[in-house]
């Protein structure tokens, strides 16, 4: 293994603890650097481009939450490990705050921690990420931090710079493959891989979300029909004989698409051309999106359900009107927000929320899905409370089309054994 691939930057005002974390990191295959100064920390961050960060919340000059906010402003993509001697509720609140700011959290470790506990977390996170931790091909911070322009997006669409990856979903009960979620990525020749959080909002505001959404739908349906539905070993099985047991393809739907009068006809035509039953498609819509234009949302979503498509309310539990939207709109699936799922191993409150959402969904006749599953204990808990589906890095990271199909075949063979 190339140790330089994994770089751990440590910020802790206790030099002994910083050194301890450094030693543990080095024993786990990380190159490490430690500092007690936020100023030195941010300078090293820009110059060194770490893949991981270990951050103490309680510091005299600049507290950990302030550091997290600044990391978000810098669009930091490193995996962050939060450590502190504060209570578990404060730690979980800091984690949720970091996630809300778009940061990637590897874990939360209360102080005092054991070397074995920290080593296990670092090893698991490193091994589960694989190629996802490859260094940024354009490490210059000035190149990474940029605002996407309408002209850039228009050019990217013309040059076909967008690509799709697919994240598998499995059944919690027996880990059988249930389907995939299609996710878009922008591979910009000048900027490298641009995260969706940067370009999707721009596409929505400048009127380009419609052509981008249609590109995603067209390309993902073609892949699903050509590779997944056409693969006998993935479909021609007695346990998938009924329609409700067929593999599904989930696609995120922007609120802006709800005002597209021709959207339903376009999707239906794509399914017909690919000989895909509409029931196999699941459109995921956040409750926030559904609230932007409630009348249009109700009209279009009702028509989608009438055509046979499935609908999922995404990020459930994070908005102020979740319950209202769940009852008001014709959803067929409720998706537990990953912030609850990822904190489940350490938080009884998060586990209670997950259980409540699953029970609520089932009481309304909805399928339930948990995203952000990263450890076996969480998957076991989801199985215990009878959550239907799960997705996350424990199962698989999002994969390019050919790798996703290969993963599905390997998983099926393993599942049969």
Short mmCIF file of C-alpha atoms in Angstrom, two decimals:
data_model
loop_
_atom_site.label_atom_id
_atom_site.label_comp_id
_atom_site.label_asym_id
_atom_site.label_seq_id
_atom_site.Cartn_x
_atom_site.Cartn_y
_atom_site.Cartn_z
CA UNK A 1 0.00 0.00 0.00
CA UNK A 2 1.16 3.49 -0.83
CA UNK A 3 1.21 5.20 2.58
CA UNK A 4 1.34 8.64 0.98
CA UNK A 5 -2.14 8.00 -0.36
CA UNK A 6 -3.53 8.43 3.17
CA UNK A 7 -2.66 11.62 5.04
CA UNK A 8 -3.92 12.48 8.52
CA UNK A 9 -3.79 16.08 9.78
CA UNK A 10 -4.33 16.51 13.53
CA UNK A 11 -5.50 19.65 15.37
CA UNK A 12 -5.42 19.31 19.17
CA UNK A 13 -4.20 21.77 21.78
CA UNK A 14 -2.92 18.87 23.93
CA UNK A 15 0.46 17.95 22.43
CA UNK A 16 0.49 14.53 24.16
CA UNK A 17 -2.87 13.55 22.69
CA UNK A 18 -1.87 14.92 19.29
CA UNK A 19 1.26 12.79 19.40
CA UNK A 20 -0.75 9.73 20.46
CA UNK A 21 -3.15 10.16 17.54
CA UNK A 22 -0.17 10.64 15.24
CA UNK A 23 1.45 7.38 16.36
CA UNK A 24 -1.83 5.48 15.98
CA UNK A 25 -2.32 6.97 12.52
CA UNK A 26 1.18 6.00 11.41
CA UNK A 27 0.63 2.44 12.62
CA UNK A 28 -2.53 2.34 10.49
CA UNK A 29 -0.71 3.34 7.30
CA UNK A 30 -1.21 7.11 7.39
CA UNK A 31 1.34 9.82 6.90
CA UNK A 32 0.61 12.23 9.75
CA UNK A 33 1.13 15.85 10.71
CA UNK A 34 0.00 17.47 13.97
CA UNK A 35 -0.43 21.03 15.16
CA UNK A 36 -1.91 22.89 18.14
CA UNK A 37 -2.51 26.11 16.21
CA UNK A 38 -5.54 26.75 13.96
CA UNK A 39 -3.42 29.11 11.86
CA UNK A 40 -0.82 26.42 11.25
CA UNK A 41 -3.60 23.87 10.72
CA UNK A 42 -5.23 25.78 7.86
CA UNK A 43 -1.89 26.54 6.24
CA UNK A 44 -1.00 22.83 6.29
CA UNK A 45 -4.48 21.97 5.05
CA UNK A 46 -4.04 24.09 1.93
CA UNK A 47 -0.48 22.99 1.20
CA UNK A 48 -0.61 19.31 2.16
CA UNK A 49 -4.17 18.29 1.16
CA UNK A 50 -4.84 15.60 3.80
CA UNK A 51 -7.30 12.78 3.17
CA UNK A 52 -8.28 12.70 6.87
CA UNK A 53 -8.49 15.21 9.72
CA UNK A 54 -8.59 14.55 13.48
CA UNK A 55 -10.14 17.56 15.22
CA UNK A 56 -10.58 18.37 18.91
CA UNK A 57 -13.69 20.44 19.67
CA UNK A 58 -12.40 22.25 22.76
CA UNK A 59 -9.49 24.60 22.02
CA UNK A 60 -8.59 28.03 23.40
CA UNK A 61 -8.07 30.12 20.25
CA UNK A 62 -10.70 28.77 17.86
CA UNK A 63 -13.17 26.10 18.93
CA UNK A 64 -13.84 23.01 16.86
CA UNK A 65 -17.21 24.15 15.55
CA UNK A 66 -15.59 27.32 14.19
CA UNK A 67 -12.95 25.15 12.55
CA UNK A 68 -15.65 22.95 10.99
CA UNK A 69 -17.43 26.00 9.60
CA UNK A 70 -14.19 27.24 8.06
CA UNK A 71 -13.49 23.78 6.60
CA UNK A 72 -16.92 23.88 4.98
CA UNK A 73 -16.23 27.34 3.59
CA UNK A 74 -13.01 25.97 2.09
CA UNK A 75 -15.01 23.07 0.62
CA UNK A 76 -12.79 20.56 2.37
CA UNK A 77 -13.29 17.00 1.11
CA UNK A 78 -11.17 15.24 3.76
CA UNK A 79 -12.76 12.66 6.06
CA UNK A 80 -13.09 14.25 9.50
CA UNK A 81 -12.71 12.52 12.86
CA UNK A 82 -14.14 14.57 15.75
CA UNK A 83 -12.68 14.03 19.23
CA UNK A 84 -13.51 15.70 22.54
CA UNK A 85 -14.22 15.21 26.21
CA UNK A 86 -17.63 16.90 26.00
CA UNK A 87 -20.79 14.84 26.42
CA UNK A 88 -22.14 12.51 23.74
CA UNK A 89 -25.08 14.80 22.90
CA UNK A 90 -22.70 17.71 22.22
CA UNK A 91 -20.49 15.45 20.10
CA UNK A 92 -23.48 14.26 18.09
CA UNK A 93 -24.68 17.85 17.67
CA UNK A 94 -21.24 18.83 16.34
CA UNK A 95 -21.35 15.92 13.94
CA UNK A 96 -24.79 16.86 12.67
CA UNK A 97 -23.64 20.46 12.24
CA UNK A 98 -20.66 19.29 10.19
CA UNK A 99 -22.87 17.10 7.99
CA UNK A 100 -25.29 19.97 7.46
CA UNK A 101 -22.35 22.05 6.25
CA UNK A 102 -21.55 19.37 3.67
CA UNK A 103 -18.49 17.90 5.40
CA UNK A 104 -17.61 14.20 5.34
CA UNK A 105 -17.45 12.71 8.84
CA UNK A 106 -15.45 9.53 9.45
CA UNK A 107 -16.53 9.20 13.07
CA UNK A 108 -16.84 10.68 16.54
CA UNK A 109 -14.55 9.50 19.36
CA UNK A 110 -15.18 10.65 22.97
CA UNK A 111 -12.14 11.35 25.13
CA UNK A 112 -10.54 9.51 26.79
CA UNK A 113 -10.29 6.97 23.99
CA UNK A 114 -8.32 3.77 23.73
CA UNK A 115 -5.64 3.37 21.02
CA UNK A 116 -7.45 0.28 19.76
CA UNK A 117 -10.72 2.18 19.37
CA UNK A 118 -9.12 4.92 17.29
CA UNK A 119 -7.02 2.48 15.26
CA UNK A 120 -10.08 0.39 14.40
CA UNK A 121 -11.99 3.46 13.22
CA UNK A 122 -9.12 4.68 11.04
CA UNK A 123 -8.52 1.24 9.54
CA UNK A 124 -12.19 0.67 8.80
CA UNK A 125 -12.63 4.07 7.19
CA UNK A 126 -9.48 3.70 5.10
CA UNK A 127 -10.37 0.21 3.91
CA UNK A 128 -14.01 1.01 3.14
CA UNK A 129 -13.14 4.02 0.99
CA UNK A 130 -10.52 2.50 -1.31
CA UNK A 131 -10.10 4.59 -4.46
CA UNK A 132 -12.49 7.19 -3.12
CA UNK A 133 -9.54 8.56 -1.14
CA UNK A 134 -7.34 9.18 -4.13
CA UNK A 135 -5.77 12.65 -3.81
CA UNK A 136 -7.41 15.54 -5.63
CA UNK A 137 -5.85 15.68 -9.13
CA UNK A 138 -5.86 19.49 -8.78
CA UNK A 139 -4.61 20.09 -5.23
CA UNK A 140 -4.24 23.84 -5.57
CA UNK A 141 -6.90 25.29 -3.20
CA UNK A 142 -7.57 28.15 -5.59
CA UNK A 143 -8.55 25.61 -8.22
CA UNK A 144 -10.74 23.57 -5.89
CA UNK A 145 -12.66 26.52 -4.47
CA UNK A 146 -14.64 28.08 -7.27
CA UNK A 147 -18.11 29.11 -8.20
CA UNK A 148 -19.73 27.27 -11.07
CA UNK A 149 -21.02 29.58 -13.80
CA UNK A 150 -23.90 29.11 -16.20
CA UNK A 151 -21.46 29.22 -19.12
CA UNK A 152 -19.38 26.40 -17.62
CA UNK A 153 -22.44 24.21 -17.13
CA UNK A 154 -23.70 24.89 -20.65
CA UNK A 155 -20.30 23.95 -22.06
CA UNK A 156 -20.17 20.83 -19.87
CA UNK A 157 -23.52 19.65 -21.22
CA UNK A 158 -22.43 20.32 -24.79
CA UNK A 159 -19.17 18.41 -24.25
CA UNK A 160 -20.93 15.59 -22.37
CA UNK A 161 -18.72 15.89 -19.27
CA UNK A 162 -21.31 14.43 -16.90
CA UNK A 163 -21.10 10.79 -15.89
CA UNK A 164 -23.23 8.51 -13.74
CA UNK A 165 -22.34 6.24 -10.87
CA UNK A 166 -24.64 3.70 -9.23
CA UNK A 167 -24.90 2.83 -5.53
CA UNK A 168 -26.43 -0.57 -4.71
CA UNK A 169 -29.35 -1.03 -2.31
CA UNK A 170 -29.91 -4.28 -0.44
CA UNK A 171 -32.70 -5.78 1.64
CA UNK A 172 -32.00 -5.45 5.35
CA UNK A 173 -33.54 -8.84 6.10
CA UNK A 174 -31.18 -10.98 4.02
CA UNK A 175 -28.84 -8.57 2.12
CA UNK A 176 -30.30 -9.59 -1.24
CA UNK A 177 -29.79 -6.98 -3.96
CA UNK A 178 -32.82 -4.68 -4.27
CA UNK A 179 -31.65 -2.13 -6.82
CA UNK A 180 -29.45 0.90 -7.49
CA UNK A 181 -29.52 4.66 -7.06
CA UNK A 182 -28.18 6.70 -10.00
CA UNK A 183 -25.96 9.64 -9.00
CA UNK A 184 -24.47 12.25 -11.31
CA UNK A 185 -20.85 13.47 -11.31
CA UNK A 186 -19.21 16.24 -13.33
CA UNK A 187 -15.69 15.45 -14.49
CA UNK A 188 -14.41 18.87 -15.50
CA UNK A 189 -11.12 18.88 -17.49
CA UNK A 190 -9.97 22.02 -15.67
CA UNK A 191 -11.42 21.48 -12.18
CA UNK A 192 -11.35 17.72 -11.81
CA UNK A 193 -14.31 15.92 -10.23
CA UNK A 194 -16.85 18.58 -9.20
CA UNK A 195 -19.28 17.50 -6.41
CA UNK A 196 -23.02 17.74 -7.16
CA UNK A 197 -23.50 20.14 -4.23
CA UNK A 198 -21.63 22.75 -6.28
CA UNK A 199 -23.28 22.42 -9.67
CA UNK A 200 -26.84 21.16 -9.01
CA UNK A 201 -28.02 24.40 -7.30
CA UNK A 202 -26.56 26.44 -10.16
CA UNK A 203 -28.27 24.21 -12.72
CA UNK A 204 -31.57 24.74 -10.91
CA UNK A 205 -31.28 28.52 -10.83
CA UNK A 206 -30.04 29.00 -14.40
CA UNK A 207 -32.58 26.75 -16.08
CA UNK A 208 -30.23 23.87 -16.96
CA UNK A 209 -31.62 21.34 -14.49
CA UNK A 210 -34.21 20.12 -17.05
CA UNK A 211 -31.68 19.01 -19.70
CA UNK A 212 -29.37 17.63 -17.00
CA UNK A 213 -32.21 15.64 -15.40
CA UNK A 214 -33.26 14.26 -18.77
CA UNK A 215 -29.67 13.25 -19.49
CA UNK A 216 -29.52 11.39 -16.16
CA UNK A 217 -32.86 9.67 -16.75
CA UNK A 218 -32.09 8.67 -20.33
CA UNK A 219 -28.61 7.37 -19.59
CA UNK A 220 -29.51 5.53 -16.37
CA UNK A 221 -32.56 3.85 -17.92
CA UNK A 222 -30.45 2.73 -20.89
CA UNK A 223 -27.88 1.20 -18.51
CA UNK A 224 -30.55 -0.39 -16.33
CA UNK A 225 -32.29 -1.96 -19.33
CA UNK A 226 -29.13 -3.01 -21.19
CA UNK A 227 -27.10 -4.33 -18.25
CA UNK A 228 -29.25 -4.97 -15.18
CA UNK A 229 -32.65 -6.04 -16.48
CA UNK A 230 -31.03 -7.99 -19.34
CA UNK A 231 -28.82 -9.98 -16.97
CA UNK A 232 -30.58 -13.34 -16.38
CA UNK A 233 -28.68 -14.23 -13.22
CA UNK A 234 -29.83 -10.99 -11.57
CA UNK A 235 -33.48 -11.28 -12.57
CA UNK A 236 -34.57 -14.78 -13.54
CA UNK A 237 -34.94 -16.05 -9.99
CA UNK A 238 -38.06 -17.48 -8.33
CA UNK A 239 -37.87 -14.98 -5.44
CA UNK A 240 -38.21 -12.11 -7.92
CA UNK A 241 -41.16 -13.52 -9.85
CA UNK A 242 -43.58 -10.78 -8.76
CA UNK A 243 -43.40 -7.16 -9.84
CA UNK A 244 -42.78 -5.88 -6.31
CA UNK A 245 -39.65 -8.04 -6.06
CA UNK A 246 -37.99 -6.72 -9.20
CA UNK A 247 -34.81 -4.70 -9.05
CA UNK A 248 -35.39 -0.96 -9.00
CA UNK A 249 -33.57 2.14 -10.24
CA UNK A 250 -33.76 5.27 -8.08
CA UNK A 251 -33.28 8.72 -9.61
CA UNK A 252 -33.18 12.05 -7.78
CA UNK A 253 -35.76 14.55 -8.95
CA UNK A 254 -35.30 18.31 -8.67
CA UNK A 255 -38.14 20.56 -7.60
CA UNK A 256 -37.67 22.45 -10.87
CA UNK A 257 -38.72 19.33 -12.78
CA UNK A 258 -42.13 19.47 -11.12
CA UNK A 259 -43.06 22.41 -13.33
CA UNK A 260 -42.05 20.67 -16.57
CA UNK A 261 -45.31 19.88 -18.34
CA UNK A 262 -43.61 17.39 -20.68
CA UNK A 263 -41.63 15.58 -18.00
CA UNK A 264 -44.02 12.66 -17.48
CA UNK A 265 -44.35 12.00 -21.19
CA UNK A 266 -40.56 12.04 -21.56
CA UNK A 267 -40.02 9.53 -18.74
CA UNK A 268 -42.80 7.27 -19.98
CA UNK A 269 -41.34 7.29 -23.49
CA UNK A 270 -37.89 6.39 -22.15
CA UNK A 271 -39.31 3.43 -20.23
CA UNK A 272 -41.32 2.25 -23.23
CA UNK A 273 -38.31 2.46 -25.54
CA UNK A 274 -36.23 0.43 -23.09
CA UNK A 275 -39.08 -2.01 -22.27
CA UNK A 276 -38.86 -1.09 -18.59
CA UNK A 277 -41.96 -1.27 -16.40
CA UNK A 278 -42.53 2.15 -14.75
CA UNK A 279 -42.81 0.37 -11.38
CA UNK A 280 -39.07 -0.31 -11.56
CA UNK A 281 -38.29 3.43 -11.39
CA UNK A 282 -38.21 5.25 -8.05
CA UNK A 283 -38.05 9.05 -8.16
CA UNK A 284 -36.55 10.53 -5.00
CA UNK A 285 -37.68 14.00 -3.95
CA UNK A 286 -36.67 15.88 -0.81
CA UNK A 287 -39.48 17.30 1.28
CA UNK A 288 -37.93 20.76 0.89
CA UNK A 289 -38.24 20.44 -2.88
CA UNK A 290 -41.85 19.36 -2.58
CA UNK A 291 -42.65 22.49 -0.56
CA UNK A 292 -41.32 24.97 -3.16
CA UNK A 293 -44.48 24.69 -5.25
CA UNK A 294 -46.92 22.47 -3.34
CA UNK A 295 -49.68 22.64 -5.96
CA UNK A 296 -47.43 21.65 -8.88
CA UNK A 297 -45.80 19.00 -6.71
CA UNK A 298 -49.14 17.41 -5.89
CA UNK A 299 -50.26 17.44 -9.52
CA UNK A 300 -47.10 15.98 -11.06
CA UNK A 301 -46.39 13.45 -8.32
CA UNK A 302 -49.95 12.18 -8.45
CA UNK A 303 -49.69 11.76 -12.22
CA UNK A 304 -46.37 9.92 -11.85
CA UNK A 305 -47.96 7.48 -9.42
CA UNK A 306 -50.93 7.03 -11.76
CA UNK A 307 -48.48 6.05 -14.52
CA UNK A 308 -47.03 3.38 -12.22
CA UNK A 309 -43.79 5.05 -11.08
CA UNK A 310 -42.69 4.88 -7.46
CA UNK A 311 -41.93 7.96 -5.33
CA UNK A 312 -39.59 8.30 -2.37
CA UNK A 313 -39.46 11.15 0.12
CA UNK A 314 -35.73 11.66 0.65
CA UNK A 315 -33.89 12.97 3.74
CA UNK A 316 -36.94 12.29 5.87
CA UNK A 317 -36.81 13.80 9.35
CA UNK A 318 -34.66 16.83 8.53
CA UNK A 319 -37.35 19.33 7.54
CA UNK A 320 -40.02 21.16 9.46
CA UNK A 321 -42.97 19.65 7.61
CA UNK A 322 -41.96 16.01 7.12
CA UNK A 323 -45.15 14.57 8.55
CA UNK A 324 -47.36 16.87 6.49
CA UNK A 325 -45.58 15.97 3.23
CA UNK A 326 -45.67 12.27 3.99
CA UNK A 327 -49.45 12.34 4.36
CA UNK A 328 -50.17 14.97 1.70
CA UNK A 329 -48.17 13.59 -1.23
CA UNK A 330 -48.51 10.10 -2.81
CA UNK A 331 -45.17 8.62 -1.78
CA UNK A 332 -44.49 4.89 -1.89
CA UNK A 333 -41.20 5.00 0.06
CA UNK A 334 -39.72 6.95 2.96
CA UNK A 335 -35.95 7.33 3.14
CA UNK A 336 -34.39 7.87 6.57
CA UNK A 337 -31.88 10.72 6.47
CA UNK A 338 -28.27 9.55 6.68
CA UNK A 339 -27.46 11.90 9.58
CA UNK A 340 -29.56 9.66 11.85
CA UNK A 341 -28.23 6.44 10.34
CA UNK A 342 -24.55 7.41 10.54
CA UNK A 343 -24.84 8.44 14.20
CA UNK A 344 -26.86 5.34 15.20
CA UNK A 345 -23.85 3.39 16.61
CA UNK A 346 -23.25 6.08 19.24
CA UNK A 347 -26.64 7.66 19.77
CA UNK A 348 -29.68 6.10 21.38
CA UNK A 349 -31.66 9.15 20.26
CA UNK A 350 -30.78 8.51 16.60
CA UNK A 351 -31.76 4.85 16.90
CA UNK A 352 -35.07 5.88 18.43
CA UNK A 353 -35.72 8.30 15.54
CA UNK A 354 -34.90 5.61 12.96
CA UNK A 355 -37.23 3.12 14.64
CA UNK A 356 -40.02 5.70 14.77
CA UNK A 357 -39.66 6.56 11.07
CA UNK A 358 -39.65 2.89 10.08
CA UNK A 359 -42.75 2.19 12.15
CA UNK A 360 -44.47 5.28 10.78
CA UNK A 361 -43.63 4.32 7.20
CA UNK A 362 -44.92 0.78 7.62
CA UNK A 363 -48.10 2.01 9.31
CA UNK A 364 -48.77 4.08 6.16
CA UNK A 365 -47.99 1.18 3.86
CA UNK A 366 -44.66 2.61 2.68
CA UNK A 367 -41.36 0.88 2.01
CA UNK A 368 -38.56 2.19 4.25
CA UNK A 369 -34.94 2.76 3.22
CA UNK A 370 -31.95 3.81 5.33
CA UNK A 371 -29.02 5.55 3.64
CA UNK A 372 -25.58 6.14 5.10
CA UNK A 373 -25.09 2.61 6.49
CA UNK A 374 -21.40 2.34 7.34
CA UNK A 375 -21.03 -0.42 9.94
CA UNK A 376 -22.39 -3.95 10.56
CA UNK A 377 -24.02 -3.03 13.87
CA UNK A 378 -26.21 -0.43 12.17
CA UNK A 379 -27.27 -2.89 9.48
CA UNK A 380 -28.10 -5.43 12.17
CA UNK A 381 -30.18 -2.82 14.00
CA UNK A 382 -32.06 -1.99 10.78
CA UNK A 383 -32.76 -5.69 10.33
CA UNK A 384 -33.98 -5.91 13.93
CA UNK A 385 -36.51 -3.07 13.48
CA UNK A 386 -37.56 -4.49 10.09
CA UNK A 387 -36.39 -1.61 7.91
CA UNK A 388 -36.79 -2.75 4.32
CA UNK A 389 -33.74 -1.49 2.41
CA UNK A 390 -30.26 -0.14 3.14
CA UNK A 391 -27.51 1.60 1.22
CA UNK A 392 -24.15 3.04 2.23
CA UNK A 393 -20.40 2.47 2.20
CA UNK A 394 -20.72 -0.76 4.23
CA UNK A 395 -22.55 -2.24 1.25
CA UNK A 396 -20.78 -0.38 -1.55
CA UNK A 397 -19.67 3.09 -2.54
CA UNK A 398 -21.22 4.54 -5.73
CA UNK A 399 -19.66 2.71 -8.69
CA UNK A 400 -19.20 3.36 -12.42
CA UNK A 401 -21.64 1.42 -14.59
CA UNK A 402 -19.40 -1.55 -15.42
CA UNK A 403 -18.17 -1.89 -11.84
CA UNK A 404 -21.71 -1.72 -10.47
CA UNK A 405 -22.79 -4.65 -12.63
CA UNK A 406 -19.68 -6.64 -11.65
CA UNK A 407 -20.38 -5.88 -7.98
CA UNK A 408 -23.97 -7.10 -8.37
CA UNK A 409 -22.83 -10.41 -9.86
CA UNK A 410 -20.25 -10.97 -7.10
CA UNK A 411 -22.79 -10.05 -4.46
CA UNK A 412 -25.37 -12.44 -5.88
CA UNK A 413 -22.89 -15.32 -5.92
CA UNK A 414 -21.88 -14.54 -2.35
CA UNK A 415 -25.53 -14.23 -1.31
CA UNK A 416 -26.41 -17.62 -2.80
CA UNK A 417 -23.56 -19.27 -0.90
#
